[in-house]
Rosetta silent file (secondary structure, phi, psi, omega in degrees, C-alpha in Angstrom):
SEQUENCE: XXXXXXXXXXXXXXXXXXXXXXXXXXXXXXXXXXXXXXXXXXXXXXXXXXXXXXXXXXXXXXXXXXXXXXXXXXXXXXXXXXXXXXXXXXXXXXXXXXXXXXXXXXXXXXXXXXXXXXXXXXXXXXXXXXXXXXXXXXXXX
SCORE:     score description
SCORE:     0.000 S_00000001
   1 L     0.000  105.614 -175.015    0.000    0.000    0.000 S_00000001
   2 L   -96.789  -14.471 -176.727    1.916    2.991   -1.291 S_00000001
   3 E  -136.651  150.928 -178.622   -0.724    5.712   -0.989 S_00000001
   4 E  -124.194  165.227  172.371   -3.290    6.825    1.576 S_00000001
   5 E  -146.812  166.495 -179.547   -6.418    8.951    1.666 S_00000001
   6 E   -68.342  137.868  179.898   -8.649   10.355    4.430 S_00000001
   7 L   -79.964  -18.962 -179.676  -11.031    7.782    5.904 S_00000001
   8 L  -105.528  -37.121 -176.147  -13.714   10.388    6.592 S_00000001
   9 L    62.963   48.533 -173.674  -13.322   12.990    3.879 S_00000001
  10 L   -72.371  -22.406  176.880  -14.607   15.680    6.252 S_00000001
  11 L  -123.907  164.119  179.355  -13.571   18.585    4.005 S_00000001
  12 L   -62.665  -33.236  177.984  -13.567   18.981    0.244 S_00000001
  13 L   -68.998  -39.195  176.034   -9.758   18.990    0.350 S_00000001
  14 H   -59.459  -40.334 -176.420   -9.783   15.747    2.374 S_00000001
  15 H   -72.306   -4.728 -178.167  -12.061   14.188   -0.235 S_00000001
  16 H  -129.797   12.271 -175.685   -9.568   14.911   -3.006 S_00000001
  17 L  -110.104  129.437  175.386   -6.130   14.364   -1.415 S_00000001
  18 E  -124.509  137.624 -178.561   -3.960   11.269   -1.877 S_00000001
  19 E  -140.675  157.015  178.758   -0.470   11.087   -0.363 S_00000001
  20 E   -63.791  144.643 -173.901    2.466    8.629   -0.128 S_00000001
  21 L   -94.852  -19.979 -168.158    2.249    6.281    2.854 S_00000001
  22 H   -51.104  -52.212 -176.341    5.873    5.357    3.537 S_00000001
  23 H   -59.595  -43.370 -178.826    6.725    8.062    6.078 S_00000001
  24 H   -72.111  -37.049  178.624    3.526    7.505    8.064 S_00000001
  25 H   -65.713  -38.359 -179.960    3.783    3.699    7.914 S_00000001
  26 H   -64.291  -22.925 -177.253    7.354    3.828    9.168 S_00000001
  27 L   -88.742   -6.096 -179.149    6.146    5.770   12.234 S_00000001
  28 L   -69.136  130.980  177.873    3.575    3.167   13.362 S_00000001
  29 L  -103.882  136.327 -179.332    4.521    1.611   16.689 S_00000001
  30 E  -120.812  147.368  171.205    3.540   -1.978   17.504 S_00000001
  31 L   -81.870  119.367 -174.515    3.471   -3.962   20.724 S_00000001
  32 L   -69.356  -16.905  178.315    5.788   -6.890   19.978 S_00000001
  33 L   -89.517  -41.171 -176.796    3.835   -9.240   22.277 S_00000001
  34 L   -98.546  -15.093 -176.446    0.266   -8.494   21.171 S_00000001
  35 L    62.949   21.716  176.361    1.074   -7.244   17.635 S_00000001
  36 L   -92.330  142.756  178.629   -1.374   -4.389   18.206 S_00000001
  37 E   -82.453  146.984  173.044   -0.567   -0.941   16.862 S_00000001
  38 L   -73.524  115.763 -175.503   -0.359    2.059   19.146 S_00000001
  39 H   -55.864  -31.324 -179.037   -3.472    4.045   18.083 S_00000001
  40 H   -69.383  -17.561 -177.895   -1.647    7.341   18.582 S_00000001
  41 H  -104.055    2.986  178.160    0.864    6.401   15.879 S_00000001
  42 L   -65.633  147.314  179.293   -1.638    5.329   13.190 S_00000001
  43 L   -58.973  138.467  178.914   -1.464    7.386    9.986 S_00000001
  44 E  -116.828  157.207  176.847   -3.716   10.452   10.039 S_00000001
  45 L   -57.500  133.239 -179.132   -5.171   12.530    7.237 S_00000001
  46 L   -75.779  -11.204 -179.847   -2.595   15.106    6.140 S_00000001
  47 L   -96.641  -62.951 -175.751   -5.364   17.676    5.651 S_00000001
  48 L   -84.152  -16.758  177.119   -7.767   17.474    8.620 S_00000001
  49 L    65.698   -0.912 -176.505   -5.163   15.807   10.911 S_00000001
  50 L  -110.152  -40.739 -177.144   -7.915   14.011   12.864 S_00000001
  51 L   -74.175  143.479  173.860   -9.262   11.154   10.755 S_00000001
  52 E   -67.800  139.423  177.996   -7.307    7.943   10.503 S_00000001
  53 E   -76.122  154.253  175.907   -5.928    7.487    7.005 S_00000001
  54 E  -124.950  158.124  177.022   -7.037    4.558    4.886 S_00000001
  55 E   -62.121  141.699  173.479   -5.291    2.821    1.995 S_00000001
  56 L   -85.040   69.403 -177.595   -5.950    4.359   -1.400 S_00000001
  57 L  -132.165  133.878  178.311   -7.098    0.951   -2.610 S_00000001
  58 L   -73.021  122.524  177.858  -10.437    0.139   -4.225 S_00000001
  59 L  -111.971  162.955 -178.379  -12.394   -2.218   -2.003 S_00000001
  60 L   -58.159  132.660  177.882  -15.682   -3.956   -2.790 S_00000001
  61 L    63.992   29.997 -171.954  -18.619   -1.528   -2.670 S_00000001
  62 L   -95.746   96.183 -179.960  -16.234    1.350   -1.944 S_00000001
  63 L   -84.369   -5.662 -178.913  -17.879    4.652   -2.875 S_00000001
  64 L   -99.671   -1.516 -179.749  -15.202    6.673   -1.020 S_00000001
  65 L   -64.030  130.030  175.531  -12.223    5.477   -3.068 S_00000001
  66 L   -89.297  115.245 -170.295  -10.339    8.360   -4.715 S_00000001
  67 L  -100.035   14.744 -178.560   -9.614    7.134   -8.227 S_00000001
  68 H   -57.561  -49.328 -178.659   -7.369    9.918   -9.580 S_00000001
  69 H   -65.036  -42.448 -179.982   -4.168    7.822   -9.473 S_00000001
  70 H   -62.503  -42.507  178.119   -5.928    4.758  -10.877 S_00000001
  71 H   -61.277  -42.757  177.324   -7.375    6.800  -13.737 S_00000001
  72 H   -60.131  -46.189 -179.578   -3.901    8.176  -14.554 S_00000001
  73 H   -62.877  -43.240 -179.763   -2.420    4.664  -14.525 S_00000001
  74 H   -62.970  -41.329  178.386   -5.220    3.313  -16.703 S_00000001
  75 H   -63.156  -41.819  177.603   -4.737    6.153  -19.220 S_00000001
  76 H   -64.804  -39.311  177.948   -0.972    5.471  -19.403 S_00000001
  77 H   -62.115  -46.382  179.731   -1.658    1.755  -19.882 S_00000001
  78 H   -62.992  -41.111  176.893   -4.111    2.476  -22.724 S_00000001
  79 H   -59.784  -43.346  179.295   -1.624    4.870  -24.368 S_00000001
  80 H   -61.296  -50.200 -177.546    1.030    2.153  -24.186 S_00000001
  81 H   -67.531  -32.303  175.172   -1.203   -0.544  -25.682 S_00000001
  82 H   -64.676  -42.532  178.008   -2.404    1.877  -28.392 S_00000001
  83 H   -62.433  -39.825  177.928    1.238    2.617  -29.293 S_00000001
  84 H   -60.268  -45.288 -179.543    1.961   -1.119  -29.459 S_00000001
  85 H   -66.219  -43.773 -178.909   -0.961   -1.603  -31.866 S_00000001
  86 H   -62.776  -42.115 -178.689   -0.065    1.429  -34.010 S_00000001
  87 L   -82.965    0.258  179.673    3.570    0.322  -34.294 S_00000001
  88 L    54.155   45.000  178.358    2.449   -3.293  -34.952 S_00000001
  89 L   -91.034  152.495  174.524    4.665   -4.612  -32.183 S_00000001
  90 L   -82.137  132.773 -177.656    4.332   -8.044  -30.614 S_00000001
  91 L  -113.986  134.591  173.604    3.174   -7.827  -27.016 S_00000001
  92 E  -116.312  119.726  177.674    3.810  -10.430  -24.311 S_00000001
  93 E  -100.669  119.206  177.671    1.600  -10.148  -21.226 S_00000001
  94 E  -104.765  115.424 -176.697    3.030  -12.003  -18.224 S_00000001
  95 E  -112.218  123.289 -175.870    0.362  -12.561  -15.598 S_00000001
  96 E  -118.667  116.704  170.592    1.451  -13.933  -12.231 S_00000001
  97 L    76.152   13.539  179.313   -0.966  -15.290   -9.635 S_00000001
  98 L   -83.416  116.921 -176.416   -4.208  -13.735  -10.908 S_00000001
  99 L   -92.321 -175.257 -176.904   -6.996  -16.110   -9.964 S_00000001
 100 L   -91.815  -14.606 -176.794  -10.561  -16.614  -11.105 S_00000001
 101 L   -64.325  -46.379  171.775  -12.299  -15.389   -7.934 S_00000001
 102 L  -121.637   91.418 -167.255  -11.719  -11.719   -8.850 S_00000001
 103 L   -84.232   15.502 -175.493  -10.885  -12.080  -12.543 S_00000001
 104 H   -54.802  -49.390 -178.121  -10.234   -8.428  -13.390 S_00000001
 105 H   -63.242  -40.883  178.823   -6.501   -8.870  -14.050 S_00000001
 106 H   -61.221  -43.706 -179.812   -7.160  -11.992  -16.124 S_00000001
 107 H   -63.934  -41.574  179.611   -9.731  -10.159  -18.248 S_00000001
 108 H   -63.503  -45.444  178.892   -7.398   -7.216  -18.830 S_00000001
 109 H   -61.402  -47.305 -179.003   -4.547   -9.514  -19.884 S_00000001
 110 H   -63.812  -43.833 -177.852   -6.744  -11.588  -22.187 S_00000001
 111 H   -70.567  -33.429  178.303   -8.425   -8.572  -23.800 S_00000001
 112 H   -65.988  -43.893  178.443   -5.105   -6.759  -24.278 S_00000001
 113 H   -66.760  -41.905  179.904   -3.604   -9.767  -26.035 S_00000001
 114 H   -61.952  -39.444 -179.651   -6.764  -10.288  -28.114 S_00000001
 115 H   -67.119  -21.503 -179.816   -6.707   -6.639  -29.239 S_00000001
 116 L  -113.829   25.603 -174.233   -3.125   -7.157  -30.452 S_00000001
 117 H   -67.381  -27.899  179.856   -3.587  -10.669  -31.851 S_00000001
 118 H   -63.900  -25.735  179.733   -2.685   -9.687  -35.425 S_00000001
 119 H   -88.199    0.298 -179.029    0.864   -8.963  -34.243 S_00000001
 120 L    80.120   30.457  179.899    1.128  -12.419  -32.635 S_00000001
 121 L   -64.560  156.707 -170.421    0.857  -11.164  -29.075 S_00000001
 122 E  -136.580  140.366  172.981    1.071  -13.760  -26.330 S_00000001
 123 E  -105.334  128.266  173.698   -0.334  -14.284  -22.826 S_00000001
 124 E  -115.475  111.888 -177.230    1.837  -16.172  -20.333 S_00000001
 125 E  -105.717  120.996  178.711   -0.236  -17.081  -17.266 S_00000001
 126 E  -111.196  110.378 -177.092    1.639  -18.291  -14.178 S_00000001
 127 L  -162.228  124.269 -176.653   -0.741  -19.730  -11.600 S_00000001
 128 L   -70.719  -21.069 -177.855   -0.579  -23.049   -9.714 S_00000001
 129 L  -111.504  -52.124 -174.958   -4.392  -23.476   -9.537 S_00000001
 130 L   -96.092   87.754 -168.397   -6.205  -21.444  -12.182 S_00000001
 131 L  -100.824   -3.455 -177.653   -4.290  -22.506  -15.277 S_00000001
 132 L   -62.383  136.960  174.054   -6.785  -22.047  -18.125 S_00000001
 133 L  -136.560  155.915  173.960   -5.605  -19.852  -20.987 S_00000001
 134 L   -60.985  154.829  178.856   -7.091  -19.036  -24.380 S_00000001
 135 L   -52.996  137.704  176.806   -5.940  -21.311  -27.220 S_00000001
 136 L    88.145    1.740 -179.869   -2.422  -20.560  -28.421 S_00000001
 137 L  -112.361  176.299 -170.527   -1.220  -19.028  -25.168 S_00000001
 138 E  -113.830  135.497  174.559    1.008  -20.394  -22.382 S_00000001
 139 E  -120.983  128.979  176.786    0.078  -21.587  -18.892 S_00000001
 140 E  -121.844  121.537 -179.126    2.712  -22.347  -16.283 S_00000001
 141 L   -75.060    0.000    0.000    1.600  -23.901  -12.972 S_00000001
């Protein structure tokens, strides 16, 4: 978890701020016997300073997730795959450990390879349990 956001979003600035987590995570103190964190050292919102910070990670049914970083990453990914298609380059997608329970990563890999199939693009799926791949692609358990 590399980025945090406010868990409450009490101000408009809180609702739109994402920040790196490393410094705050490094400051968390734990009891070595109980493995419980000292509540006073938990990461706090950098804006309101009162709410506990939460991971900037999309969770199921999460209407409070700030998706600015994810949108940027998705746009860069699409630009990359568009450039691959325009330049008629062969693309190899290496997928490691993406299972069928939440198949989002599998779908993205399969659809990316399918969109570039004319160039002979290839999916390499590495997964000890969920080994199915489309015809012509590689599965490694």
